Amino acid sequence: MSPLRYQLLQGGALREQLAPLAALRIAVFRDWPYLYEGTLDYERQYLETYARCVESLAVLVWDGDRCIGATTALPLQQADAPMREPFERAGLPVDDTLYFGESVVLKHYRGRGIGVAFFEQREAHARHLGLLHCAFCAVERPEQHPAKPADYIANDRFWQRRGYTRRPELQCHFEWQDIDQPAPTRHCLSYWTKAL
């Protein structure tokens, strides 16, 4: 097994690796619970928010020349409006929080500490920026959803061990096309937060 290489990028440097990051997001998010029928055009548009922000962070993990994992983060005040709105509606400040975009790792590479490293790197980035909180959101799906794998283990316990608390009162909504649907539908995501 070859050693993995971590690449940290900030701001516009993300554009150098936009194609492998987009492809990885599409591949991983096809699985439960996102079931995302992604397109490169949407990915380019989504990732441009991170590329425009000089205080953003992207961490890519490489096995040779293959991108096998990635995570992103940026100050919540620089995030797109739907990500900020739950905090603004609740009267919570957005200027002291680092928003975590995604953490995606190919199945074969899971269980090797990459997810823990992603949390450590993003939290270190928040501290470097002088931010006091971290937050991310995760999709909500019905327990009895027909596409849910019988052996699926949710990430909730992992997130709780990392010190994050689920905040069901903080929810945002996004549209995307599920892999088994003919058109985009609206999805609810709940936030998890942590004070540093």
GROMACS .gro file of C-alpha atoms in nm:
model
  196
    1MET     CA    1   0.000   0.000   0.000
    2SER     CA    2   0.159   0.326  -0.110
    3PRO     CA    3   0.179   0.624   0.128
    4LEU     CA    4  -0.092   0.882   0.085
    5ARG     CA    5  -0.006   1.244   0.008
    6TYR     CA    6  -0.203   1.536   0.152
    7GLN     CA    7  -0.222   1.855  -0.055
    8LEU     CA    8  -0.349   2.176   0.110
    9LEU     CA    9  -0.482   2.448  -0.119
   10GLN     CA   10  -0.625   2.791  -0.043
   11GLY     CA   11  -0.838   3.026  -0.248
   12GLY     CA   12  -0.776   3.034  -0.622
   13ALA     CA   13  -0.523   2.749  -0.602
   14LEU     CA   14  -0.826   2.519  -0.577
   15ARG     CA   15  -0.892   2.577  -0.948
   16GLU     CA   16  -0.575   2.379  -1.026
   17GLN     CA   17  -0.743   2.065  -0.891
   18LEU     CA   18  -1.105   2.140  -0.968
   19ALA     CA   19  -1.150   1.849  -1.210
   20PRO     CA   20  -1.033   1.569  -0.976
   21LEU     CA   21  -1.220   1.721  -0.681
   22ALA     CA   22  -1.542   1.748  -0.884
   23ALA     CA   23  -1.508   1.390  -1.010
   24LEU     CA   24  -1.450   1.263  -0.656
   25ARG     CA   25  -1.753   1.449  -0.518
   26ILE     CA   26  -1.975   1.306  -0.794
   27ALA     CA   27  -1.849   0.952  -0.732
   28VAL     CA   28  -1.882   0.952  -0.351
   29PHE     CA   29  -2.210   1.144  -0.331
   30ARG     CA   30  -2.383   0.893  -0.562
   31ASP     CA   31  -2.395   0.662  -0.261
   32TRP     CA   32  -2.636   0.671   0.033
   33PRO     CA   33  -2.741   0.903   0.188
   34TYR     CA   34  -2.694   1.171  -0.082
   35LEU     CA   35  -2.784   0.966  -0.393
   36TYR     CA   36  -2.658   1.263  -0.595
   37GLU     CA   37  -2.674   1.256  -0.975
   38GLY     CA   38  -2.395   1.508  -1.018
   39THR     CA   39  -2.272   1.698  -1.321
   40LEU     CA   40  -1.936   1.862  -1.385
   41ASP     CA   41  -2.108   2.191  -1.468
   42TYR     CA   42  -2.281   2.204  -1.129
   43GLU     CA   43  -1.959   2.104  -0.953
   44ARG     CA   44  -1.761   2.380  -1.120
   45GLN     CA   45  -2.021   2.636  -1.014
   46TYR     CA   46  -2.035   2.503  -0.656
   47LEU     CA   47  -1.656   2.487  -0.612
   48GLU     CA   48  -1.605   2.835  -0.754
   49THR     CA   49  -1.738   2.976  -0.423
   50TYR     CA   50  -1.436   2.820  -0.249
   51ALA     CA   51  -1.193   2.926  -0.523
   52ARG     CA   52  -1.304   3.291  -0.495
   53CYS     CA   53  -1.253   3.301  -0.117
   54VAL     CA   54  -0.891   3.372  -0.020
   55GLU     CA   55  -0.953   3.222   0.328
   56SER     CA   56  -1.095   2.892   0.201
   57LEU     CA   57  -0.920   2.561   0.252
   58ALA     CA   58  -0.921   2.249   0.038
   59VAL     CA   59  -0.736   1.934   0.139
   60LEU     CA   60  -0.691   1.669  -0.128
   61VAL     CA   61  -0.553   1.323  -0.058
   62TRP     CA   62  -0.362   1.145  -0.333
   63ASP     CA   63  -0.264   0.783  -0.384
   64GLY     CA   64  -0.007   0.829  -0.656
   65ASP     CA   65  -0.180   1.039  -0.922
   66ARG     CA   66  -0.533   0.946  -0.809
   67CYS     CA   67  -0.735   1.179  -0.586
   68ILE     CA   68  -0.897   0.947  -0.330
   69GLY     CA   69  -1.022   1.195  -0.070
   70ALA     CA   70  -1.096   1.564  -0.024
   71THR     CA   71  -1.248   1.817   0.211
   72THR     CA   72  -1.322   2.188   0.191
   73ALA     CA   73  -1.398   2.475   0.428
   74LEU     CA   74  -1.448   2.850   0.421
   75PRO     CA   75  -1.567   3.122   0.662
   76LEU     CA   76  -1.944   3.097   0.688
   77GLN     CA   77  -1.983   3.468   0.608
   78GLN     CA   78  -1.825   3.392   0.266
   79ALA     CA   79  -2.051   3.092   0.198
   80ASP     CA   80  -2.351   3.102  -0.033
   81ALA     CA   81  -2.672   3.246   0.112
   82PRO     CA   82  -2.853   2.913   0.170
   83MET     CA   83  -2.568   2.802   0.398
   84ARG     CA   84  -2.575   3.126   0.602
   85GLU     CA   85  -2.953   3.168   0.629
   86PRO     CA   86  -3.023   2.915   0.909
   87PHE     CA   87  -2.777   3.099   1.135
   88GLU     CA   88  -2.912   3.440   1.040
   89ARG     CA   89  -3.272   3.329   1.100
   90ALA     CA   90  -3.173   3.201   1.445
   91GLY     CA   91  -2.992   3.526   1.528
   92LEU     CA   92  -2.653   3.351   1.541
   93PRO     CA   93  -2.344   3.533   1.416
   94VAL     CA   94  -2.192   3.404   1.093
   95ASP     CA   95  -1.865   3.595   1.123
   96ASP     CA   96  -1.707   3.365   1.384
   97THR     CA   97  -1.776   3.026   1.218
   98LEU     CA   98  -1.587   2.811   0.969
   99TYR     CA   99  -1.823   2.622   0.740
  100PHE     CA  100  -1.713   2.272   0.641
  101GLY     CA  101  -1.813   2.188   0.285
  102GLU     CA  102  -1.768   1.818   0.225
  103SER     CA  103  -1.550   1.531   0.331
  104VAL     CA  104  -1.540   1.265   0.063
  105VAL     CA  105  -1.324   0.952   0.064
  106LEU     CA  106  -1.343   0.656  -0.173
  107LYS     CA  107  -1.474   0.345   0.005
  108HIS     CA  108  -1.153   0.143  -0.027
  109TYR     CA  109  -0.961   0.413   0.166
  110ARG     CA  110  -1.199   0.460   0.457
  111GLY     CA  111  -1.094   0.358   0.807
  112ARG     CA  112  -0.736   0.482   0.759
  113GLY     CA  113  -0.767   0.804   0.963
  114ILE     CA  114  -0.838   1.036   0.670
  115GLY     CA  115  -1.166   1.162   0.817
  116VAL     CA  116  -1.000   1.241   1.151
  117ALA     CA  117  -0.720   1.425   0.968
  118PHE     CA  118  -0.980   1.627   0.778
  119PHE     CA  119  -1.144   1.745   1.100
  120GLU     CA  120  -0.808   1.830   1.254
  121GLN     CA  121  -0.694   2.026   0.950
  122ARG     CA  122  -1.017   2.224   0.919
  123GLU     CA  123  -1.032   2.303   1.291
  124ALA     CA  124  -0.667   2.417   1.278
  125HIS     CA  125  -0.761   2.640   0.984
  126ALA     CA  126  -1.049   2.790   1.186
  127ARG     CA  127  -0.813   2.867   1.473
  128HIS     CA  128  -0.560   3.018   1.231
  129LEU     CA  129  -0.835   3.252   1.106
  130GLY     CA  130  -0.934   3.341   1.464
  131LEU     CA  131  -1.278   3.180   1.432
  132LEU     CA  132  -1.456   3.039   1.736
  133HIS     CA  133  -1.695   2.780   1.588
  134CYS     CA  134  -1.711   2.514   1.318
  135ALA     CA  135  -2.025   2.392   1.143
  136PHE     CA  136  -2.133   2.156   0.869
  137CYS     CA  137  -2.462   2.018   0.747
  138ALA     CA  138  -2.574   1.666   0.657
  139VAL     CA  139  -2.871   1.545   0.459
  140GLU     CA  140  -3.177   1.409   0.640
  141ARG     CA  141  -3.331   1.091   0.496
  142PRO     CA  142  -3.620   0.880   0.627
  143GLU     CA  143  -3.508   0.577   0.830
  144GLN     CA  144  -3.719   0.350   0.609
  145HIS     CA  145  -3.601   0.494   0.276
  146PRO     CA  146  -3.597   0.210   0.018
  147ALA     CA  147  -3.245   0.300  -0.104
  148LYS     CA  148  -3.086   0.282   0.243
  149PRO     CA  149  -2.836  -0.008   0.256
  150ALA     CA  150  -2.908  -0.266   0.524
  151ASP     CA  151  -2.550  -0.240   0.654
  152TYR     CA  152  -2.533   0.142   0.656
  153ILE     CA  153  -2.367   0.297   0.962
  154ALA     CA  154  -2.435   0.668   1.004
  155ASN     CA  155  -2.151   0.909   1.083
  156ASP     CA  156  -2.333   1.055   1.386
  157ARG     CA  157  -2.121   0.879   1.649
  158PHE     CA  158  -1.798   0.974   1.472
  159TRP     CA  159  -1.908   1.338   1.461
  160GLN     CA  160  -2.013   1.328   1.828
  161ARG     CA  161  -1.672   1.186   1.927
  162ARG     CA  162  -1.516   1.479   1.746
  163GLY     CA  163  -1.719   1.714   1.973
  164TYR     CA  164  -1.996   1.810   1.731
  165THR     CA  165  -2.361   1.849   1.829
  166ARG     CA  166  -2.654   1.798   1.593
  167ARG     CA  167  -2.864   2.114   1.567
  168PRO     CA  168  -3.200   2.013   1.410
  169GLU     CA  169  -3.330   2.369   1.459
  170LEU     CA  170  -3.067   2.483   1.206
  171GLN     CA  171  -3.171   2.347   0.868
  172CYS     CA  172  -3.106   2.444   0.510
  173HIS     CA  173  -3.254   2.315   0.186
  174PHE     CA  174  -3.093   2.236  -0.147
  175GLU     CA  175  -3.218   2.087  -0.470
  176TRP     CA  176  -3.038   1.810  -0.651
  177GLN     CA  177  -3.138   1.517  -0.867
  178ASP     CA  178  -3.131   1.178  -0.694
  179ILE     CA  179  -2.986   0.896  -0.903
  180ASP     CA  180  -3.326   0.725  -0.924
  181GLN     CA  181  -3.532   1.036  -0.999
  182PRO     CA  182  -3.612   1.211  -1.331
  183ALA     CA  183  -3.570   1.565  -1.197
  184PRO     CA  184  -3.419   1.758  -0.903
  185THR     CA  185  -3.605   1.751  -0.572
  186ARG     CA  186  -3.571   1.953  -0.250
  187HIS     CA  187  -3.362   1.804   0.032
  188CYS     CA  188  -3.335   1.904   0.396
  189LEU     CA  189  -2.994   1.920   0.566
  190SER     CA  190  -2.937   1.971   0.941
  191TYR     CA  191  -2.635   2.141   1.090
  192TRP     CA  192  -2.379   2.008   1.334
  193THR     CA  193  -2.172   2.262   1.529
  194LYS     CA  194  -1.876   2.280   1.766
  195ALA     CA  195  -1.724   2.558   1.975
  196LEU     CA  196  -1.345   2.559   1.953
   0.00000   0.00000   0.00000
